[in-house]
mmCIF file of C-alpha atoms and ligand atoms in Angstrom:
data_model
loop_
_atom_site.group_PDB
_atom_site.id
_atom_site.type_symbol
_atom_site.label_atom_id
_atom_site.label_comp_id
_atom_site.label_asym_id
_atom_site.label_seq_id
_atom_site.Cartn_x
_atom_site.Cartn_y
_atom_site.Cartn_z
ATOM 1 C CA MET A 1 -0.508 -0.383 -0.340
ATOM 2 C CA THR A 2 1.326 3.827 -1.310
ATOM 3 C CA PRO A 3 1.025 5.947 1.791
ATOM 4 C CA ALA A 4 -0.755 8.152 -0.578
ATOM 5 C CA ALA A 5 -3.615 4.920 -0.643
ATOM 6 C CA GLY A 6 -5.806 6.553 2.388
ATOM 7 C CA PRO A 7 -6.052 10.288 0.842
ATOM 8 C CA ALA A 8 -6.247 8.703 -2.271
ATOM 9 C CA ASN A 9 -9.636 8.292 -1.760
ATOM 10 C CA HIS A 10 -10.433 12.038 -0.220
ATOM 11 C CA PRO A 11 -13.813 13.284 -1.404
ATOM 12 C CA LEU A 12 -12.466 16.474 -3.764
ATOM 13 C CA ASN A 13 -10.838 13.864 -6.298
ATOM 14 C CA THR A 14 -14.753 12.552 -6.034
ATOM 15 C CA VAL A 15 -16.334 15.691 -6.467
ATOM 16 C CA ALA A 16 -17.620 15.140 -10.078
ATOM 17 C CA PRO A 17 -17.724 11.965 -11.493
ATOM 18 C CA TYR A 18 -16.406 12.218 -15.309
ATOM 19 C CA TYR A 19 -17.190 9.532 -17.792
ATOM 20 C CA THR A 20 -14.617 7.099 -18.722
ATOM 21 C CA MET A 21 -12.060 8.301 -15.840
ATOM 22 C CA PHE A 22 -9.340 6.323 -14.069
ATOM 23 C CA LYS A 23 -8.707 6.094 -10.407
ATOM 24 C CA PRO A 24 -6.054 7.308 -8.313
ATOM 25 C CA GLU A 25 -4.068 4.680 -8.382
ATOM 26 C CA PHE A 26 -2.443 4.644 -11.427
ATOM 27 C CA PRO A 27 -0.886 8.681 -11.671
ATOM 28 C CA LEU A 28 0.035 7.354 -7.931
ATOM 29 C CA SER A 29 1.356 4.556 -9.076
ATOM 30 C CA ALA A 30 3.265 6.057 -11.665
ATOM 31 C CA LEU A 31 4.653 8.807 -9.428
ATOM 32 C CA GLU A 32 5.003 7.597 -5.873
ATOM 33 C CA GLY A 33 9.296 8.833 -5.366
ATOM 34 C CA THR A 34 9.407 10.989 -8.552
ATOM 35 C CA SER A 35 10.191 14.978 -8.524
ATOM 36 C CA GLY A 36 9.446 17.727 -10.694
ATOM 37 C CA TRP A 37 7.350 18.473 -12.439
ATOM 38 C CA VAL A 38 3.907 16.425 -13.505
ATOM 39 C CA LEU A 39 1.520 16.897 -16.567
ATOM 40 C CA ASP A 40 -1.264 15.252 -18.245
ATOM 41 C CA PRO A 41 -2.797 16.790 -21.524
ATOM 42 C CA PHE A 42 -5.967 14.433 -21.574
ATOM 43 C CA CYS A 43 -6.934 15.524 -17.871
ATOM 44 C CA GLY A 44 -10.624 14.878 -18.245
ATOM 45 C CA ARG A 45 -11.819 15.358 -14.259
ATOM 46 C CA GLY A 46 -8.130 15.816 -13.517
ATOM 47 C CA THR A 47 -7.115 12.995 -11.637
ATOM 48 C CA THR A 48 -3.364 13.125 -12.422
ATOM 49 C CA ASN A 49 -3.731 16.254 -10.820
ATOM 50 C CA PHE A 50 -5.009 15.216 -7.405
ATOM 51 C CA ALA A 51 -2.361 12.390 -7.650
ATOM 52 C CA ALA A 52 0.565 15.163 -7.562
ATOM 53 C CA ARG A 53 -1.094 17.164 -5.216
ATOM 54 C CA LEU A 54 -0.878 14.579 -2.627
ATOM 55 C CA LEU A 55 2.449 14.043 -3.256
ATOM 56 C CA GLY A 56 3.216 17.339 -3.688
ATOM 57 C CA LEU A 57 4.431 17.932 -6.740
ATOM 58 C CA PRO A 58 3.545 21.080 -9.341
ATOM 59 C CA THR A 59 1.460 20.123 -11.896
ATOM 60 C CA VAL A 60 -0.371 21.321 -14.768
ATOM 61 C CA GLY A 61 -3.841 19.579 -16.464
ATOM 62 C CA VAL A 62 -4.871 20.608 -19.996
ATOM 63 C CA ASP A 63 -8.322 19.495 -21.663
ATOM 64 C CA ALA A 64 -9.956 20.831 -24.612
ATOM 65 C CA SER A 65 -13.901 20.150 -23.155
ATOM 66 C CA PRO A 66 -15.193 23.097 -20.199
ATOM 67 C CA VAL A 67 -16.672 20.670 -18.349
ATOM 68 C CA ALA A 68 -13.535 18.639 -17.683
ATOM 69 C CA VAL A 69 -11.890 21.947 -16.588
ATOM 70 C CA ALA A 70 -14.613 23.813 -14.531
ATOM 71 C CA ILE A 71 -13.951 19.795 -12.333
ATOM 72 C CA ALA A 72 -10.487 19.118 -12.659
ATOM 73 C CA ALA A 73 -9.433 23.147 -11.773
ATOM 74 C CA ALA A 74 -11.228 22.466 -8.540
ATOM 75 C CA LYS A 75 -7.972 19.466 -7.590
ATOM 76 C CA LEU A 76 -5.796 21.972 -6.922
ATOM 77 C CA VAL A 77 -7.301 25.073 -5.165
ATOM 78 C CA ALA A 78 -6.837 25.512 -1.679
ATOM 79 C CA THR A 79 -10.633 27.010 -0.165
ATOM 80 C CA THR A 80 -12.807 26.067 2.526
ATOM 81 C CA ALA A 81 -16.262 24.942 3.127
ATOM 82 C CA GLN A 82 -17.505 27.946 4.291
ATOM 83 C CA ASP A 83 -16.649 30.255 1.382
ATOM 84 C CA THR A 84 -17.991 27.583 -0.556
ATOM 85 C CA ILE A 85 -21.884 27.795 0.925
ATOM 86 C CA ASP A 86 -21.471 31.846 1.558
ATOM 87 C CA LEU A 87 -21.406 32.196 -2.018
ATOM 88 C CA THR A 88 -23.981 29.991 -3.125
ATOM 89 C CA GLU A 89 -26.397 31.994 0.020
ATOM 90 C CA HIS A 90 -25.369 35.200 -1.579
ATOM 91 C CA LEU A 91 -25.591 33.342 -5.168
ATOM 92 C CA ILE A 92 -28.981 32.317 -4.749
ATOM 93 C CA ARG A 93 -29.814 35.510 -2.803
ATOM 94 C CA THR A 94 -28.685 37.423 -5.794
ATOM 95 C CA HIS A 95 -30.348 36.198 -8.510
ATOM 96 C CA ARG A 96 -33.441 33.627 -7.590
ATOM 97 C CA ASP A 97 -35.718 35.735 -8.947
ATOM 98 C CA ALA A 98 -33.748 37.336 -11.981
ATOM 99 C CA ALA A 99 -32.526 34.376 -13.345
ATOM 100 C CA GLU A 100 -33.940 33.190 -16.774
ATOM 101 C CA LEU A 101 -34.828 29.753 -16.816
ATOM 102 C CA PRO A 102 -35.184 27.471 -19.411
ATOM 103 C CA PHE A 103 -38.236 25.819 -20.400
ATOM 104 C CA GLY A 104 -40.500 22.400 -22.607
ATOM 105 C CA GLU A 105 -41.045 18.945 -21.610
ATOM 106 C CA PHE A 106 -37.342 18.325 -21.094
ATOM 107 C CA TRP A 107 -36.580 20.712 -17.523
ATOM 108 C CA ARG A 108 -40.299 20.570 -16.880
ATOM 109 C CA LEU A 109 -39.200 16.930 -15.660
ATOM 110 C CA ALA A 110 -35.322 16.793 -14.668
ATOM 111 C CA TYR A 111 -36.157 19.616 -12.537
ATOM 112 C CA HIS A 112 -38.686 21.101 -9.237
ATOM 113 C CA ARG A 113 -39.518 24.471 -10.525
ATOM 114 C CA GLU A 114 -37.717 25.956 -7.419
ATOM 115 C CA THR A 115 -35.179 23.344 -7.733
ATOM 116 C CA LEU A 116 -34.636 24.850 -11.460
ATOM 117 C CA ARG A 117 -34.956 28.651 -9.924
ATOM 118 C CA GLU A 118 -31.909 27.610 -8.027
ATOM 119 C CA ILE A 119 -29.362 26.300 -9.884
ATOM 120 C CA CYS A 120 -30.131 28.759 -12.795
ATOM 121 C CA ALA A 121 -29.226 31.845 -9.741
ATOM 122 C CA VAL A 122 -26.270 29.730 -8.543
ATOM 123 C CA ARG A 123 -25.177 29.141 -13.101
ATOM 124 C CA GLN A 124 -26.264 33.517 -13.358
ATOM 125 C CA GLY A 125 -24.288 34.055 -10.450
ATOM 126 C CA LEU A 126 -20.821 32.253 -11.898
ATOM 127 C CA LEU A 127 -21.360 33.297 -15.367
ATOM 128 C CA ASP A 128 -20.298 36.807 -13.547
ATOM 129 C CA ALA A 129 -17.137 37.496 -15.158
ATOM 130 C CA SER A 130 -16.300 39.013 -12.437
ATOM 131 C CA LEU A 131 -16.464 36.290 -10.385
ATOM 132 C CA ILE A 132 -12.984 34.603 -10.112
ATOM 133 C CA GLY A 133 -11.456 32.875 -7.020
ATOM 134 C CA ASP A 134 -10.713 29.298 -4.848
ATOM 135 C CA ALA A 135 -14.666 29.361 -4.024
ATOM 136 C CA ALA A 136 -15.909 29.907 -7.168
ATOM 137 C CA ILE A 137 -13.829 27.306 -8.706
ATOM 138 C CA MET A 138 -14.873 24.846 -5.829
ATOM 139 C CA LEU A 139 -19.350 25.696 -6.577
ATOM 140 C CA ARG A 140 -19.303 24.896 -10.313
ATOM 141 C CA ALA A 141 -17.453 22.115 -9.346
ATOM 142 C CA VAL A 142 -19.871 21.257 -6.349
ATOM 143 C CA MET A 143 -22.509 22.098 -8.698
ATOM 144 C CA LEU A 144 -21.317 20.020 -11.869
ATOM 145 C CA GLY A 145 -21.206 16.832 -9.387
ATOM 146 C CA ALA A 146 -24.858 17.084 -8.100
ATOM 147 C CA LEU A 147 -26.405 18.124 -11.437
ATOM 148 C CA HIS A 148 -27.353 15.280 -12.926
ATOM 149 C CA GLY A 149 -27.538 11.786 -10.549
ATOM 150 C CA PRO A 150 -29.644 8.902 -9.426
ATOM 151 C CA ARG A 151 -33.018 9.880 -7.317
ATOM 152 C CA GLY A 152 -31.878 8.432 -3.125
ATOM 153 C CA LYS A 153 -34.979 6.913 -1.412
ATOM 154 C CA SER A 154 -34.762 9.386 1.549
ATOM 155 C CA VAL A 155 -31.187 12.026 1.360
ATOM 156 C CA GLN A 156 -30.886 13.326 -2.168
ATOM 157 C CA SER A 157 -28.098 13.499 -3.699
ATOM 158 C CA TYR A 158 -28.621 15.194 -7.142
ATOM 159 C CA PHE A 159 -30.908 17.709 -8.173
ATOM 160 C CA SER A 160 -32.274 16.345 -10.512
ATOM 161 C CA ASN A 161 -34.535 13.956 -11.509
ATOM 162 C CA GLN A 162 -33.653 9.594 -12.595
ATOM 163 C CA MET A 163 -30.892 10.614 -14.539
ATOM 164 C CA PRO A 164 -27.054 8.954 -14.841
ATOM 165 C CA ARG A 165 -24.093 10.447 -12.732
ATOM 166 C CA THR A 166 -21.988 10.390 -14.947
ATOM 167 C CA TYR A 167 -23.602 11.487 -19.015
ATOM 168 C CA ALA A 168 -26.568 13.156 -19.215
ATOM 169 C CA THR A 169 -28.983 11.328 -21.687
ATOM 170 C CA LYS A 170 -30.820 13.050 -24.495
ATOM 171 C CA PRO A 171 -34.162 15.113 -23.612
ATOM 172 C CA ALA A 172 -36.173 13.207 -25.731
ATOM 173 C CA GLY A 173 -35.172 9.138 -23.963
ATOM 174 C CA ALA A 174 -35.187 11.227 -20.110
ATOM 175 C CA VAL A 175 -38.670 12.478 -20.968
ATOM 176 C CA ARG A 176 -39.752 8.967 -22.559
ATOM 177 C CA TYR A 177 -38.198 7.597 -19.273
ATOM 178 C CA TRP A 178 -39.556 9.352 -16.697
ATOM 179 C CA GLN A 179 -42.893 9.591 -18.890
ATOM 180 C CA ALA A 180 -43.792 6.014 -18.660
ATOM 181 C CA ARG A 181 -41.985 5.115 -14.705
ATOM 182 C CA GLU A 182 -44.957 8.828 -13.355
ATOM 183 C CA MET A 183 -41.451 9.922 -12.526
ATOM 184 C CA THR A 184 -41.788 13.677 -11.194
ATOM 185 C CA PRO A 185 -39.034 15.245 -10.036
ATOM 186 C CA GLN A 186 -39.271 16.615 -6.089
ATOM 187 C CA TYR A 187 -37.789 19.241 -4.313
ATOM 188 C CA VAL A 188 -34.282 19.505 -3.451
ATOM 189 C CA SER A 189 -33.002 22.733 -1.520
ATOM 190 C CA VAL A 190 -29.324 23.217 -3.507
ATOM 191 C CA MET A 191 -27.955 24.579 -0.088
ATOM 192 C CA ASP A 192 -28.606 21.696 1.245
ATOM 193 C CA ILE A 193 -25.954 20.116 -1.465
ATOM 194 C CA VAL A 194 -23.946 22.077 -1.400
ATOM 195 C CA GLU A 195 -23.392 22.903 1.766
ATOM 196 C CA ARG A 196 -22.938 18.539 2.362
ATOM 197 C CA ARG A 197 -20.810 17.777 -0.507
ATOM 198 C CA ALA A 198 -17.887 21.691 0.675
ATOM 199 C CA GLN A 199 -18.179 19.998 3.121
ATOM 200 C CA ARG A 200 -17.052 16.812 1.807
ATOM 201 C CA ALA A 201 -14.528 18.428 -0.433
ATOM 202 C CA CYS A 202 -12.822 20.461 1.200
ATOM 203 C CA GLY A 203 -12.875 18.761 5.108
ATOM 204 C CA GLY A 204 -8.834 17.752 5.043
ATOM 205 C CA ALA A 205 -8.080 18.693 1.419
ATOM 206 C CA PRO A 206 -4.067 18.087 1.074
ATOM 207 C CA PRO A 207 -1.869 20.550 0.892
ATOM 208 C CA ALA A 208 -2.439 22.484 -2.330
ATOM 209 C CA VAL A 209 1.284 22.705 -4.765
ATOM 210 C CA ARG A 210 1.575 25.029 -7.524
ATOM 211 C CA GLY A 211 0.371 24.593 -11.055
ATOM 212 C CA MET A 212 -2.861 25.074 -13.475
ATOM 213 C CA VAL A 213 -5.538 23.309 -14.970
ATOM 214 C CA LEU A 214 -6.083 25.244 -18.836
ATOM 215 C CA GLN A 215 -8.523 25.036 -21.450
ATOM 216 C CA ALA A 216 -7.326 24.098 -25.489
ATOM 217 C CA ASP A 217 -6.632 21.769 -27.777
ATOM 218 C CA SER A 218 -3.636 19.282 -26.418
ATOM 219 C CA ARG A 219 -2.420 18.904 -30.627
ATOM 220 C CA LYS A 220 -1.290 22.727 -29.886
ATOM 221 C CA ALA A 221 -1.203 23.979 -26.526
ATOM 222 C CA LYS A 222 1.352 26.840 -25.894
ATOM 223 C CA LEU A 223 1.667 26.714 -21.500
ATOM 224 C CA PRO A 224 2.819 29.599 -19.841
ATOM 225 C CA ALA A 225 6.748 30.079 -19.178
ATOM 226 C CA SER A 226 5.412 29.991 -15.048
ATOM 227 C CA VAL A 227 5.191 25.935 -15.516
ATOM 228 C CA GLY A 228 7.327 22.283 -16.042
ATOM 229 C CA PRO A 229 9.203 21.855 -17.969
ATOM 230 C CA PHE A 230 7.572 18.080 -17.168
ATOM 231 C CA SER A 231 9.429 15.340 -15.734
ATOM 232 C CA HIS A 232 6.499 13.027 -15.663
ATOM 233 C CA VAL A 233 3.455 12.901 -17.935
ATOM 234 C CA VAL A 234 0.252 10.494 -17.253
ATOM 235 C CA THR A 235 -2.515 10.631 -19.393
ATOM 236 C CA SER A 236 -5.146 8.258 -20.846
ATOM 237 C CA PRO A 237 -6.240 10.202 -24.249
ATOM 238 C CA PRO A 238 -9.926 9.392 -25.986
ATOM 239 C CA TYR A 239 -10.368 5.810 -26.522
ATOM 240 C CA TYR A 240 -10.357 5.424 -30.709
ATOM 241 C CA GLY A 241 -14.350 5.919 -31.106
ATOM 242 C CA MET A 242 -14.998 7.617 -28.825
ATOM 243 C CA ARG A 243 -16.984 10.640 -29.232
ATOM 244 C CA THR A 244 -18.935 12.197 -27.170
ATOM 245 C CA TYR A 245 -17.077 13.652 -24.758
ATOM 246 C CA MET A 246 -19.257 16.844 -25.404
ATOM 247 C CA SER A 247 -22.396 15.891 -26.606
ATOM 248 C CA ASP A 248 -22.550 13.721 -23.426
ATOM 249 C CA GLN A 249 -22.120 16.638 -21.075
ATOM 250 C CA TRP A 250 -24.066 19.055 -22.585
ATOM 251 C CA LEU A 251 -26.279 19.054 -19.616
ATOM 252 C CA ARG A 252 -22.727 20.515 -17.084
ATOM 253 C CA ASN A 253 -21.891 22.440 -20.440
ATOM 254 C CA TRP A 254 -25.136 24.550 -20.422
ATOM 255 C CA PHE A 255 -24.266 25.232 -16.623
ATOM 256 C CA LEU A 256 -21.033 26.728 -17.489
ATOM 257 C CA GLY A 257 -23.153 29.345 -20.255
ATOM 258 C CA GLY A 258 -23.963 26.795 -22.979
ATOM 259 C CA ASP A 259 -26.924 25.327 -24.757
ATOM 260 C CA GLU A 260 -30.611 24.613 -23.511
ATOM 261 C CA SER A 261 -29.848 21.137 -25.586
ATOM 262 C CA PRO A 262 -27.351 19.003 -27.135
ATOM 263 C CA ASP A 263 -26.105 19.741 -29.999
ATOM 264 C CA TYR A 264 -24.367 16.120 -31.524
ATOM 265 C CA SER A 265 -22.150 17.673 -33.987
ATOM 266 C CA ALA A 266 -19.715 19.143 -32.673
ATOM 267 C CA ASP A 267 -17.721 16.273 -30.791
ATOM 268 C CA ARG A 268 -14.445 16.796 -33.201
ATOM 269 C CA GLN A 269 -11.642 16.649 -30.574
ATOM 270 C CA LEU A 270 -8.841 14.631 -32.489
ATOM 271 C CA ASP A 271 -9.737 13.301 -36.095
ATOM 272 C CA THR A 272 -11.041 9.435 -35.793
ATOM 273 C CA SER A 273 -11.855 9.227 -39.728
ATOM 274 C CA SER A 274 -9.325 6.230 -39.496
ATOM 275 C CA PRO A 275 -6.985 4.224 -36.311
ATOM 276 C CA ALA A 276 -3.959 6.108 -38.898
ATOM 277 C CA ALA A 277 -5.606 10.106 -39.048
ATOM 278 C CA PHE A 278 -6.224 9.227 -35.040
ATOM 279 C CA ALA A 279 -2.464 7.866 -34.146
ATOM 280 C CA LYS A 280 -1.244 10.646 -36.155
ATOM 281 C CA ASP A 281 -3.273 13.243 -34.497
ATOM 282 C CA ILE A 282 -2.291 11.514 -30.771
ATOM 283 C CA ALA A 283 1.209 11.494 -32.011
ATOM 284 C CA GLN A 284 1.241 16.118 -32.241
ATOM 285 C CA VAL A 285 0.253 15.721 -28.275
ATOM 286 C CA TRP A 286 3.395 13.692 -27.889
ATOM 287 C CA ASP A 287 5.606 16.609 -30.174
ATOM 288 C CA ASN A 288 3.999 19.309 -28.088
ATOM 289 C CA VAL A 289 4.493 17.473 -24.777
ATOM 290 C CA ALA A 290 8.264 16.584 -25.346
ATOM 291 C CA ASP A 291 8.506 20.718 -26.588
ATOM 292 C CA HIS A 292 7.684 20.989 -22.891
ATOM 293 C CA SER A 293 9.477 18.917 -21.147
ATOM 294 C CA ILE A 294 12.784 17.687 -19.786
ATOM 295 C CA ALA A 295 15.731 14.919 -21.310
ATOM 296 C CA GLY A 296 14.348 11.584 -19.679
ATOM 297 C CA CYS A 297 11.120 12.456 -19.323
ATOM 298 C CA ARG A 298 8.589 9.443 -17.972
ATOM 299 C CA LEU A 299 5.674 8.887 -19.943
ATOM 300 C CA SER A 300 2.504 6.799 -18.570
ATOM 301 C CA ILE A 301 -0.367 6.027 -21.033
ATOM 302 C CA ARG A 302 -3.331 4.279 -19.982
ATOM 303 C CA PHE A 303 -5.611 3.622 -23.207
ATOM 304 C CA GLY A 304 -8.461 0.879 -24.255
ATOM 305 C CA ALA A 305 -10.932 0.216 -27.066
ATOM 306 C CA VAL A 306 -14.091 1.098 -27.223
ATOM 307 C CA PRO A 307 -16.388 -2.631 -27.548
ATOM 308 C CA SER A 308 -18.577 -0.917 -30.112
ATOM 309 C CA VAL A 309 -15.869 0.358 -32.375
ATOM 310 C CA PRO A 310 -13.098 -3.136 -32.355
ATOM 311 C CA SER A 311 -9.491 -1.236 -32.478
ATOM 312 C CA ASP A 312 -6.447 -3.348 -30.818
ATOM 313 C CA PRO A 313 -5.627 -0.014 -28.238
ATOM 314 C CA LYS A 314 -1.288 -1.002 -27.972
ATOM 315 C CA GLU A 315 -1.114 -1.084 -31.573
ATOM 316 C CA LEU A 316 -2.840 1.870 -32.141
ATOM 317 C CA ILE A 317 -1.226 4.461 -28.880
ATOM 318 C CA LEU A 318 2.768 2.748 -30.661
ATOM 319 C CA ASP A 319 2.220 3.496 -33.560
ATOM 320 C CA SER A 320 1.095 7.240 -31.800
ATOM 321 C CA LEU A 321 4.611 7.624 -30.149
ATOM 322 C CA GLU A 322 6.099 6.101 -33.621
ATOM 323 C CA ARG A 323 5.010 8.704 -35.403
ATOM 324 C CA ALA A 324 5.977 11.055 -33.091
ATOM 325 C CA SER A 325 8.726 13.693 -34.576
ATOM 326 C CA SER A 326 10.019 13.259 -30.917
ATOM 327 C CA ASP A 327 12.310 10.365 -29.894
ATOM 328 C CA TRP A 328 9.824 8.432 -26.822
ATOM 329 C CA GLY A 329 11.679 5.140 -26.046
ATOM 330 C CA VAL A 330 8.651 2.628 -25.187
ATOM 331 C CA LEU A 331 10.024 1.338 -21.915
ATOM 332 C CA ALA A 332 6.737 -1.240 -21.141
ATOM 333 C CA VAL A 333 3.313 -2.284 -22.370
ATOM 334 C CA ASN A 334 1.312 -3.937 -19.320
ATOM 335 C CA ASP A 335 -2.537 -5.614 -19.470
ATOM 336 C CA ALA A 336 -4.652 -2.721 -17.158
ATOM 337 C CA GLY A 337 -6.921 -5.178 -17.000
ATOM 338 C CA ALA A 338 -10.396 -4.640 -17.413
ATOM 339 C CA ALA A 339 -12.784 -1.378 -16.924
ATOM 340 C CA ASP A 340 -16.838 -1.895 -16.073
ATOM 341 C CA SER A 341 -17.603 2.203 -15.529
ATOM 342 C CA GLY A 342 -19.113 2.980 -18.754
ATOM 343 C CA ARG A 343 -21.678 -0.579 -17.306
ATOM 344 C CA ARG A 344 -22.395 0.583 -13.930
ATOM 345 C CA GLN A 345 -22.869 4.065 -14.682
ATOM 346 C CA ALA A 346 -25.251 3.164 -17.130
ATOM 347 C CA GLN A 347 -27.239 0.504 -15.311
ATOM 348 C CA GLN A 348 -28.280 3.714 -13.098
ATOM 349 C CA PHE A 349 -30.329 4.582 -16.174
ATOM 350 C CA GLY A 350 -32.155 1.502 -16.084
ATOM 351 C CA PHE A 351 -30.173 -0.100 -19.167
ATOM 352 C CA VAL A 352 -26.598 -1.232 -19.801
ATOM 353 C CA ARG A 353 -24.984 0.421 -22.511
ATOM 354 C CA SER A 354 -21.664 -1.474 -23.111
ATOM 355 C CA LYS A 355 -19.934 -4.150 -21.981
ATOM 356 C CA PRO A 356 -16.326 -4.336 -19.916
ATOM 357 C CA ILE A 357 -13.998 -1.964 -21.743
ATOM 358 C CA THR A 358 -9.778 -3.473 -21.918
ATOM 359 C CA GLU A 359 -6.900 -1.336 -21.579
ATOM 360 C CA ILE A 360 -3.810 -1.780 -21.696
ATOM 361 C CA ASP A 361 -0.686 1.150 -19.543
ATOM 362 C CA VAL A 362 2.259 1.988 -21.849
ATOM 363 C CA THR A 363 5.342 3.690 -20.602
ATOM 364 C CA ALA A 364 8.222 5.424 -22.363
ATOM 365 C CA ILE A 365 10.711 7.648 -21.980
ATOM 366 C CA LEU A 366 12.012 11.009 -23.450
ATOM 367 C CA ARG A 367 15.369 10.184 -24.911
ATOM 368 C CA GLY A 368 18.115 13.290 -26.097
HETATM 369 C C1 SAM B 401 -9.698 9.369 -21.137
HETATM 370 S S1 SAM B 401 -10.598 11.162 -21.310
HETATM 371 C C2 SAM B 401 -9.498 11.620 -19.134
HETATM 372 C C3 SAM B 401 -10.077 10.683 -17.813
HETATM 373 C C4 SAM B 401 -8.765 10.900 -17.038
HETATM 374 N N1 SAM B 401 -8.400 10.669 -16.757
HETATM 375 C C5 SAM B 401 -9.475 10.876 -15.631
HETATM 376 O O1 SAM B 401 -9.487 10.802 -14.881
HETATM 377 O O2 SAM B 401 -10.929 12.077 -15.857
HETATM 378 C C6 SAM B 401 -10.062 11.736 -22.263
HETATM 379 C C7 SAM B 401 -10.179 13.808 -21.960
HETATM 380 O O3 SAM B 401 -9.062 13.836 -23.230
HETATM 381 C C8 SAM B 401 -10.247 15.208 -23.759
HETATM 382 N N2 SAM B 401 -9.201 15.190 -25.236
HETATM 383 C C9 SAM B 401 -10.082 15.169 -26.498
HETATM 384 N N3 SAM B 401 -9.564 15.216 -27.150
HETATM 385 C C10 SAM B 401 -8.549 16.205 -26.277
HETATM 386 C C11 SAM B 401 -7.468 17.205 -26.857
HETATM 387 N N4 SAM B 401 -6.971 17.392 -28.558
HETATM 388 N N5 SAM B 401 -6.484 18.374 -26.403
HETATM 389 C C12 SAM B 401 -7.237 17.990 -25.395
HETATM 390 N N6 SAM B 401 -7.920 17.263 -24.478
HETATM 391 C C13 SAM B 401 -9.287 16.525 -25.011
HETATM 392 C C14 SAM B 401 -11.240 15.406 -23.911
HETATM 393 O O4 SAM B 401 -11.973 15.985 -22.921
HETATM 394 C C15 SAM B 401 -11.566 14.298 -22.428
HETATM 395 O O5 SAM B 401 -11.731 14.879 -20.900
#
């Protein structure tokens, strides 16, 4: 057991779930006993950044998705539950009557009107450009984590009617599901849920470290001179065929200022036209990472395949390293076992969406 194994399960890391997140044990084992800056160019919810914080290492996360960035940013802040609660109270008080509410059958069945009013008040307040700081970052992530999920029997942990935790379903399907089961939304107090969640996420959080989380395309993102160069890169690129990081997060994206309905044409993060085109795109990321890293930088990759899109994850990731102009030497390729989180999440909404995913871990070193 690593010294950090206990705090690895600190609720700050689970402040909001994220589709295809990895467990902190993977970055922790890659980083244990090391020093220097840590990068994750596909940071998702910021698990690598959280692991770096546990180990006292400075760290940077980059992701193209605003939802991922909003969640990952909370992994690096130092704030108190009380500051987060006070801010929530202030935003609900000042924006409750003025905030615009989305309308339509989905919204009527997804949230109780009063809960939606409180959500919209916090949303409006957080969208105010002048509102920055650690408490706002924490509140944003807490709200994203509570926005949708399963209904509790007595205590409620989520604002919504029955929904999955990690992704938001298509509005028409969700409406059909609720109507068929006569499920109407109950009133849930935003204040109560934020209070409980903020206390869990902020209480006993590990000491903060230097670093930042950036919304950018890792194929070409340029990082500020104040961070890096990186000694360790721990990451998990999107699995080939996984194209729904934006559209499946549409409800959280709405909370961050996006549209009131999903846009299923907007999932073009990497070129997925063929495995070769995909490997070429990932190679650009390895080159960009190399530009910001020291010689000897260690790259730890977790990668897998989507059951519905047959591909060889090992071949694909090794191809991406070979295609890179930078000199990455592969040290090891190991089986990481089967991940079934996608299946678990789908079960919460009443249907099984996918089979378990087989994953591999690849370690490489930057030569020269
Ligand atoms: C497998 S997930 C990473 C999950 C992460 N390890 C965690 O624990 O949450 C891959 C991430 O890559 C991001 N992504 C896809 N294309 C990207 C690009 N061109 N630049 C930066 N991030 C990208 C997606 O938004 C997604 O969050």
